[in-house]
Amino acid sequence: MQAKIGRKEYWISLKTSDRVEAMEIAPDVVRKKRMEIVRDFNRKMEIRREMSHFTEEQYIALFRDEYDYRARQDGDLITLFEISPFDDFVEYIKDREIRVERAIALVQAQRGETAGIDLSMKLLESRNGIEVKPSSQAEKDLRRICVDSFIECHRNTLALMRGQAVHPNSNPLVVDADTGRPKAFTPLHELLSRPPEEPLSLLKLVEAFIENPNKQRTEKTKNSIRGSMETVVEILGDKTPPEQITEADCERVRDLLRQLPPNFKKLPLLQDRPIEEMVKICGSRKLGQLSPTGVNTYLKWLTSFLNWCQRKGHIEVVPVFRTAQRLI
């Protein structure tokens, strides 16, 4: 990238002499600059991302991009009138209305299979550094975006000529009904340049749960919860999304825990070993088992954590499972 872009580093002024303010500003500035560098590099290398489908966010970004582009290309009516062959503004407006209505009818009749729409698709791809796969859902969506933007923009042009901000039933996805202006958007090329989001960590969620400001807990209690939940998370898997934790997962936690002996973390034989390996060793050495009360301490904190996750919107339903019971 250094060779192609011709630079080894960038210096960006944060426009502040306050260190605290600078530290708050810097992450967003760096993120935007990284995306700019990636886009610049991709353009120079003629790299385009092939797309076979769009997410909802990507679809909206492209739709708003195309509508905004068309709206800006239309220009204002006075300027267009001045460069037209008409001397009378009213006559110009009548002629423009006829042309716009014909253009809309033609695109509708041909279902967007026109040279103009094809060109719009290519330009939209180019602006965003993408290439849709032929005959894919992305290609169909891109054509629909260009057709809908074309019709919406032309209908709003007609409305403007008739003294209205927008036409009746204008598309709220791309146009502000009060002002008639295109809605703001983040271009798709910026969305695609974002660094991938770090997978949600259960341990990080557990830490947020422990440090809940609405709960008054001593450091001793916090460490006790932390110790219990670290074992639970090891069984569930740190990268397991909370919404994917099932009743069967919770029962697996219960069943593994009740095969472990009291104070299993302190036994030299078991230290630094995975939980399932501990269980095998305990079974072969007959090291005893945690009491139902001991197991339920872990399960109590697991249930509290899952209830907290539900309140925070990380999960919809808390899995229901039976606690440990002594078998007689």
Short mmCIF file of C-alpha atoms in Angstrom, two decimals:
data_model
loop_
_atom_site.label_atom_id
_atom_site.label_comp_id
_atom_site.label_asym_id
_atom_site.label_seq_id
_atom_site.Cartn_x
_atom_site.Cartn_y
_atom_site.Cartn_z
CA MET A 1 0.00 0.00 0.00
CA GLN A 2 2.87 2.39 0.79
CA ALA A 3 4.35 1.87 -2.70
CA LYS A 4 1.03 2.33 -4.51
CA ILE A 5 -0.19 5.29 -2.47
CA GLY A 6 3.27 6.86 -2.29
CA ARG A 7 3.23 7.57 1.45
CA LYS A 8 4.41 5.85 4.59
CA GLU A 9 2.45 7.83 7.16
CA TYR A 10 -0.21 10.47 7.64
CA TRP A 11 -0.27 13.29 10.16
CA ILE A 12 -3.72 14.68 10.97
CA SER A 13 -4.37 17.71 13.16
CA LEU A 14 -7.03 17.12 15.80
CA LYS A 15 -7.39 20.93 16.11
CA THR A 16 -7.10 20.94 19.89
CA SER A 17 -4.36 21.41 22.47
CA ASP A 18 -6.34 19.56 25.15
CA ARG A 19 -5.04 16.00 25.54
CA VAL A 20 -8.30 14.61 26.95
CA GLU A 21 -10.29 16.08 24.08
CA ALA A 22 -7.68 14.80 21.61
CA MET A 23 -7.97 11.25 22.96
CA GLU A 24 -11.75 11.41 22.53
CA ILE A 25 -11.50 12.71 18.95
CA ALA A 26 -8.62 10.53 17.72
CA PRO A 27 -10.38 7.11 17.31
CA ASP A 28 -13.05 8.47 14.96
CA VAL A 29 -10.49 10.48 12.96
CA VAL A 30 -8.26 7.41 12.60
CA ARG A 31 -11.20 5.23 11.55
CA LYS A 32 -12.25 7.67 8.83
CA LYS A 33 -8.68 8.07 7.58
CA ARG A 34 -8.19 4.30 7.42
CA MET A 35 -11.34 3.96 5.30
CA GLU A 36 -10.13 6.77 3.03
CA ILE A 37 -6.74 5.05 2.57
CA VAL A 38 -8.38 1.71 1.78
CA ARG A 39 -10.69 3.34 -0.80
CA ASP A 40 -7.74 5.19 -2.38
CA PHE A 41 -5.69 2.00 -2.55
CA ASN A 42 -8.58 -0.01 -4.03
CA ARG A 43 -9.16 2.63 -6.72
CA LYS A 44 -5.48 2.69 -7.66
CA MET A 45 -5.36 -1.12 -7.77
CA GLU A 46 -8.74 -1.24 -9.55
CA ILE A 47 -9.96 -3.58 -6.84
CA ARG A 48 -13.73 -4.05 -6.73
CA ARG A 49 -15.57 -6.17 -4.24
CA GLU A 50 -17.85 -8.69 -5.95
CA MET A 51 -21.30 -8.72 -4.39
CA SER A 52 -23.93 -11.42 -4.80
CA HIS A 53 -26.38 -9.97 -2.25
CA PHE A 54 -26.82 -6.85 -0.12
CA THR A 55 -27.71 -6.53 3.53
CA GLU A 56 -30.59 -4.20 4.40
CA GLU A 57 -28.10 -1.51 5.49
CA GLN A 58 -26.16 -1.85 2.23
CA TYR A 59 -29.34 -1.73 0.14
CA ILE A 60 -30.50 1.49 1.84
CA ALA A 61 -27.03 3.05 1.42
CA LEU A 62 -27.07 2.34 -2.33
CA PHE A 63 -30.68 3.51 -2.73
CA ARG A 64 -29.99 6.83 -0.99
CA ASP A 65 -26.71 7.25 -2.90
CA GLU A 66 -28.41 6.79 -6.26
CA TYR A 67 -31.34 9.07 -5.39
CA ASP A 68 -29.01 11.78 -4.08
CA TYR A 69 -26.85 11.52 -7.23
CA ARG A 70 -29.88 11.82 -9.52
CA ALA A 71 -31.32 14.74 -7.55
CA ARG A 72 -28.03 16.64 -7.88
CA GLN A 73 -27.75 15.86 -11.60
CA ASP A 74 -31.18 17.36 -12.28
CA GLY A 75 -30.04 20.84 -11.25
CA ASP A 76 -32.45 23.69 -10.50
CA LEU A 77 -35.28 24.53 -12.89
CA ILE A 78 -34.26 28.15 -13.44
CA THR A 79 -30.75 27.22 -14.58
CA LEU A 80 -32.11 24.49 -16.83
CA PHE A 81 -34.66 26.91 -18.30
CA GLU A 82 -31.94 29.47 -19.04
CA ILE A 83 -29.94 26.98 -21.10
CA SER A 84 -33.04 25.59 -22.84
CA PRO A 85 -34.34 26.78 -26.25
CA PHE A 86 -37.53 28.13 -24.62
CA ASP A 87 -38.17 31.84 -24.08
CA ASP A 88 -41.26 31.36 -21.92
CA PHE A 89 -40.84 29.60 -18.55
CA VAL A 90 -44.43 28.30 -18.53
CA GLU A 91 -43.92 26.69 -21.92
CA TYR A 92 -40.65 25.19 -20.73
CA ILE A 93 -42.39 23.68 -17.69
CA LYS A 94 -45.17 22.17 -19.84
CA ASP A 95 -42.62 20.60 -22.18
CA ARG A 96 -40.57 19.32 -19.25
CA GLU A 97 -43.64 17.73 -17.65
CA ILE A 98 -44.43 15.85 -20.86
CA ARG A 99 -40.83 14.64 -21.21
CA VAL A 100 -40.64 13.50 -17.57
CA GLU A 101 -43.92 11.59 -17.75
CA ARG A 102 -42.79 9.89 -20.97
CA ALA A 103 -39.45 8.94 -19.39
CA ILE A 104 -41.19 7.38 -16.39
CA ALA A 105 -43.64 5.49 -18.61
CA LEU A 106 -40.82 4.17 -20.81
CA VAL A 107 -38.77 2.83 -17.90
CA GLN A 108 -41.86 1.22 -16.37
CA ALA A 109 -42.89 -0.35 -19.68
CA GLN A 110 -39.45 -1.85 -20.22
CA ARG A 111 -39.11 -2.88 -16.54
CA GLY A 112 -35.83 -1.06 -16.19
CA GLU A 113 -34.16 -2.89 -19.07
CA THR A 114 -32.91 0.32 -20.70
CA ALA A 115 -29.49 1.63 -21.66
CA GLY A 116 -29.94 4.54 -19.25
CA ILE A 117 -30.62 2.28 -16.27
CA ASP A 118 -27.71 0.02 -17.28
CA LEU A 119 -25.42 3.05 -17.24
CA SER A 120 -26.77 4.15 -13.84
CA MET A 121 -25.99 0.70 -12.44
CA LYS A 122 -22.40 0.86 -13.74
CA LEU A 123 -21.88 4.34 -12.30
CA LEU A 124 -23.33 3.31 -8.93
CA GLU A 125 -21.02 0.29 -8.85
CA SER A 126 -18.03 2.47 -9.75
CA ARG A 127 -18.79 5.09 -7.08
CA ASN A 128 -18.84 2.38 -4.43
CA GLY A 129 -16.02 0.14 -5.63
CA ILE A 130 -18.23 -2.92 -6.14
CA GLU A 131 -19.13 -5.29 -8.93
CA VAL A 132 -22.39 -7.22 -8.75
CA LYS A 133 -22.32 -10.84 -9.79
CA PRO A 134 -24.28 -11.43 -13.04
CA SER A 135 -27.77 -12.92 -12.53
CA SER A 136 -27.38 -12.59 -8.73
CA GLN A 137 -29.84 -11.12 -6.27
CA ALA A 138 -27.47 -8.15 -5.96
CA GLU A 139 -27.81 -7.41 -9.69
CA LYS A 140 -31.61 -7.53 -9.43
CA ASP A 141 -31.56 -5.27 -6.37
CA LEU A 142 -29.18 -2.81 -8.03
CA ARG A 143 -31.50 -2.52 -11.07
CA ARG A 144 -34.50 -2.04 -8.78
CA ILE A 145 -32.61 0.69 -6.88
CA CYS A 146 -31.77 2.54 -10.10
CA VAL A 147 -35.30 2.21 -11.48
CA ASP A 148 -36.98 3.30 -8.24
CA SER A 149 -34.56 6.23 -7.86
CA PHE A 150 -35.17 7.28 -11.45
CA ILE A 151 -38.96 7.25 -11.02
CA GLU A 152 -38.91 8.84 -7.56
CA CYS A 153 -36.62 11.65 -8.67
CA HIS A 154 -38.66 12.37 -11.80
CA ARG A 155 -41.94 12.36 -9.86
CA ASN A 156 -40.47 14.83 -7.40
CA THR A 157 -39.30 16.98 -10.32
CA LEU A 158 -42.90 17.06 -11.55
CA ALA A 159 -44.08 17.96 -8.03
CA LEU A 160 -41.54 20.79 -7.87
CA MET A 161 -42.77 22.19 -11.18
CA ARG A 162 -46.27 22.16 -9.70
CA GLY A 163 -45.19 24.04 -6.58
CA GLN A 164 -44.92 21.07 -4.20
CA ALA A 165 -41.93 19.94 -2.13
CA VAL A 166 -42.44 16.29 -3.09
CA HIS A 167 -45.07 14.23 -4.89
CA PRO A 168 -47.85 12.51 -2.88
CA ASN A 169 -46.73 9.18 -1.35
CA SER A 170 -43.04 9.98 -1.82
CA ASN A 171 -40.60 7.28 -0.64
CA PRO A 172 -39.62 8.09 2.99
CA LEU A 173 -36.56 5.86 2.64
CA VAL A 174 -34.76 8.32 0.39
CA VAL A 175 -36.50 11.69 0.57
CA ASP A 176 -37.40 14.06 3.40
CA ALA A 177 -41.13 14.70 2.91
CA ASP A 178 -40.94 18.11 4.64
CA THR A 179 -38.04 19.62 2.68
CA GLY A 180 -38.03 17.50 -0.46
CA ARG A 181 -34.28 17.03 -0.06
CA PRO A 182 -32.52 13.64 -0.26
CA LYS A 183 -31.89 11.95 3.08
CA ALA A 184 -28.36 11.77 4.45
CA PHE A 185 -26.54 8.46 4.03
CA THR A 186 -23.25 6.66 4.57
CA PRO A 187 -21.92 5.51 1.18
CA LEU A 188 -21.57 1.77 0.69
CA HIS A 189 -17.85 2.11 0.01
CA GLU A 190 -17.49 3.48 3.55
CA LEU A 191 -19.56 0.66 5.02
CA LEU A 192 -17.37 -1.88 3.22
CA SER A 193 -14.18 -0.14 4.41
CA ARG A 194 -15.11 -0.47 8.08
CA PRO A 195 -12.88 -2.85 10.03
CA PRO A 196 -14.74 -6.05 10.97
CA GLU A 197 -16.50 -5.89 14.31
CA GLU A 198 -14.85 -7.82 17.08
CA PRO A 199 -16.95 -10.86 18.03
CA LEU A 200 -18.95 -10.36 21.21
CA SER A 201 -17.10 -11.82 24.18
CA LEU A 202 -19.09 -13.50 26.95
CA LEU A 203 -16.31 -12.67 29.41
CA LYS A 204 -16.61 -8.97 28.54
CA LEU A 205 -20.37 -9.17 29.02
CA VAL A 206 -19.83 -10.94 32.34
CA GLU A 207 -17.51 -8.13 33.43
CA ALA A 208 -20.17 -5.55 32.55
CA PHE A 209 -22.70 -7.64 34.50
CA ILE A 210 -20.41 -7.79 37.56
CA GLU A 211 -19.71 -4.04 37.43
CA ASN A 212 -23.42 -3.20 37.12
CA PRO A 213 -23.66 0.24 38.81
CA ASN A 214 -27.18 -0.60 40.00
CA LYS A 215 -25.79 -3.38 42.22
CA GLN A 216 -23.80 -2.64 45.37
CA ARG A 217 -21.24 -5.47 45.55
CA THR A 218 -18.07 -5.78 47.55
CA GLU A 219 -14.83 -6.67 45.79
CA LYS A 220 -14.97 -10.07 47.48
CA THR A 221 -18.42 -10.72 45.99
CA LYS A 222 -17.31 -9.51 42.58
CA ASN A 223 -14.31 -11.85 42.62
CA SER A 224 -16.52 -14.74 43.69
CA ILE A 225 -18.95 -14.10 40.80
CA ARG A 226 -16.03 -13.65 38.42
CA GLY A 227 -14.52 -17.00 39.47
CA SER A 228 -17.83 -18.85 39.03
CA MET A 229 -18.65 -17.26 35.69
CA GLU A 230 -15.17 -17.84 34.26
CA THR A 231 -15.79 -21.57 34.70
CA VAL A 232 -19.28 -21.30 33.17
CA VAL A 233 -17.96 -19.31 30.19
CA GLU A 234 -15.20 -21.84 29.63
CA ILE A 235 -17.87 -24.52 29.22
CA LEU A 236 -20.14 -22.38 27.02
CA GLY A 237 -17.33 -20.87 24.94
CA ASP A 238 -16.29 -17.22 25.13
CA LYS A 239 -17.32 -16.50 21.52
CA THR A 240 -20.79 -18.03 21.87
CA PRO A 241 -23.34 -15.24 21.23
CA PRO A 242 -25.61 -14.90 24.28
CA GLU A 243 -28.73 -15.30 22.13
CA GLN A 244 -27.48 -18.76 21.09
CA ILE A 245 -27.23 -20.10 24.64
CA THR A 246 -29.90 -22.79 24.95
CA GLU A 247 -31.49 -24.82 27.70
CA ALA A 248 -29.30 -27.75 26.61
CA ASP A 249 -26.17 -25.57 27.01
CA CYS A 250 -27.18 -24.64 30.56
CA GLU A 251 -27.88 -28.27 31.42
CA ARG A 252 -24.45 -29.20 30.06
CA VAL A 253 -22.91 -26.62 32.40
CA ARG A 254 -24.85 -28.17 35.31
CA ASP A 255 -23.94 -31.76 34.41
CA LEU A 256 -20.22 -31.03 34.02
CA LEU A 257 -20.04 -29.01 37.24
CA ARG A 258 -21.61 -31.71 39.39
CA GLN A 259 -18.91 -34.15 38.27
CA LEU A 260 -16.17 -31.92 39.69
CA PRO A 261 -14.90 -32.09 43.28
CA PRO A 262 -15.03 -29.27 45.86
CA ASN A 263 -12.26 -26.68 45.40
CA PHE A 264 -11.37 -28.26 42.05
CA LYS A 265 -9.49 -25.14 40.95
CA LYS A 266 -7.04 -25.49 43.81
CA LEU A 267 -6.19 -29.17 43.32
CA PRO A 268 -2.67 -29.51 41.81
CA LEU A 269 -3.81 -32.48 39.74
CA LEU A 270 -6.46 -30.37 37.98
CA GLN A 271 -4.81 -26.97 37.70
CA ASP A 272 -4.54 -25.39 34.23
CA ARG A 273 -6.58 -28.16 32.62
CA PRO A 274 -9.75 -27.76 30.49
CA ILE A 275 -13.00 -28.52 32.32
CA GLU A 276 -13.80 -31.66 30.34
CA GLU A 277 -10.32 -33.04 31.04
CA MET A 278 -10.86 -32.30 34.73
CA VAL A 279 -14.10 -34.29 34.62
CA LYS A 280 -12.32 -37.32 33.10
CA ILE A 281 -9.58 -37.23 35.71
CA CYS A 282 -12.10 -36.87 38.53
CA GLY A 283 -14.08 -39.82 37.20
CA SER A 284 -11.04 -42.07 37.04
CA ARG A 285 -9.58 -40.95 40.40
CA LYS A 286 -12.94 -40.78 42.24
CA LEU A 287 -12.14 -37.35 43.69
CA GLY A 288 -15.66 -36.66 44.90
CA GLN A 289 -18.33 -34.30 43.61
CA LEU A 290 -19.60 -30.81 44.26
CA SER A 291 -22.75 -30.71 46.36
CA PRO A 292 -26.01 -29.57 44.74
CA THR A 293 -25.65 -26.35 46.76
CA GLY A 294 -22.18 -25.78 45.31
CA VAL A 295 -23.36 -26.46 41.75
CA ASN A 296 -26.38 -24.21 42.24
CA THR A 297 -24.11 -21.32 43.23
CA TYR A 298 -22.67 -21.40 39.70
CA LEU A 299 -26.12 -21.82 38.16
CA LYS A 300 -27.52 -18.95 40.23
CA TRP A 301 -24.98 -16.56 38.77
CA LEU A 302 -25.52 -17.97 35.28
CA THR A 303 -29.27 -17.34 35.61
CA SER A 304 -28.68 -13.82 36.98
CA PHE A 305 -26.32 -13.11 34.10
CA LEU A 306 -28.85 -14.33 31.52
CA ASN A 307 -31.61 -12.24 33.12
CA TRP A 308 -29.31 -9.22 32.91
CA CYS A 309 -28.61 -10.02 29.24
CA GLN A 310 -32.36 -10.05 28.59
CA ARG A 311 -32.81 -6.67 30.26
CA LYS A 312 -29.98 -5.26 28.16
CA GLY A 313 -31.51 -6.60 24.95
CA HIS A 314 -28.81 -9.20 24.21
CA ILE A 315 -31.33 -12.07 24.37
CA GLU A 316 -35.11 -12.29 24.06
CA VAL A 317 -35.85 -15.33 26.23
CA VAL A 318 -33.95 -16.68 29.23
CA PRO A 319 -33.40 -20.46 28.91
CA VAL A 320 -35.24 -22.46 31.57
CA PHE A 321 -33.37 -25.43 33.09
CA ARG A 322 -33.45 -27.51 36.27
CA THR A 323 -30.93 -26.81 38.98
CA ALA A 324 -28.75 -29.51 40.50
CA GLN A 325 -30.45 -32.08 42.77
CA ARG A 326 -28.91 -34.73 44.94
CA LEU A 327 -29.62 -38.19 43.57
CA ILE A 328 -30.63 -40.66 46.30
#
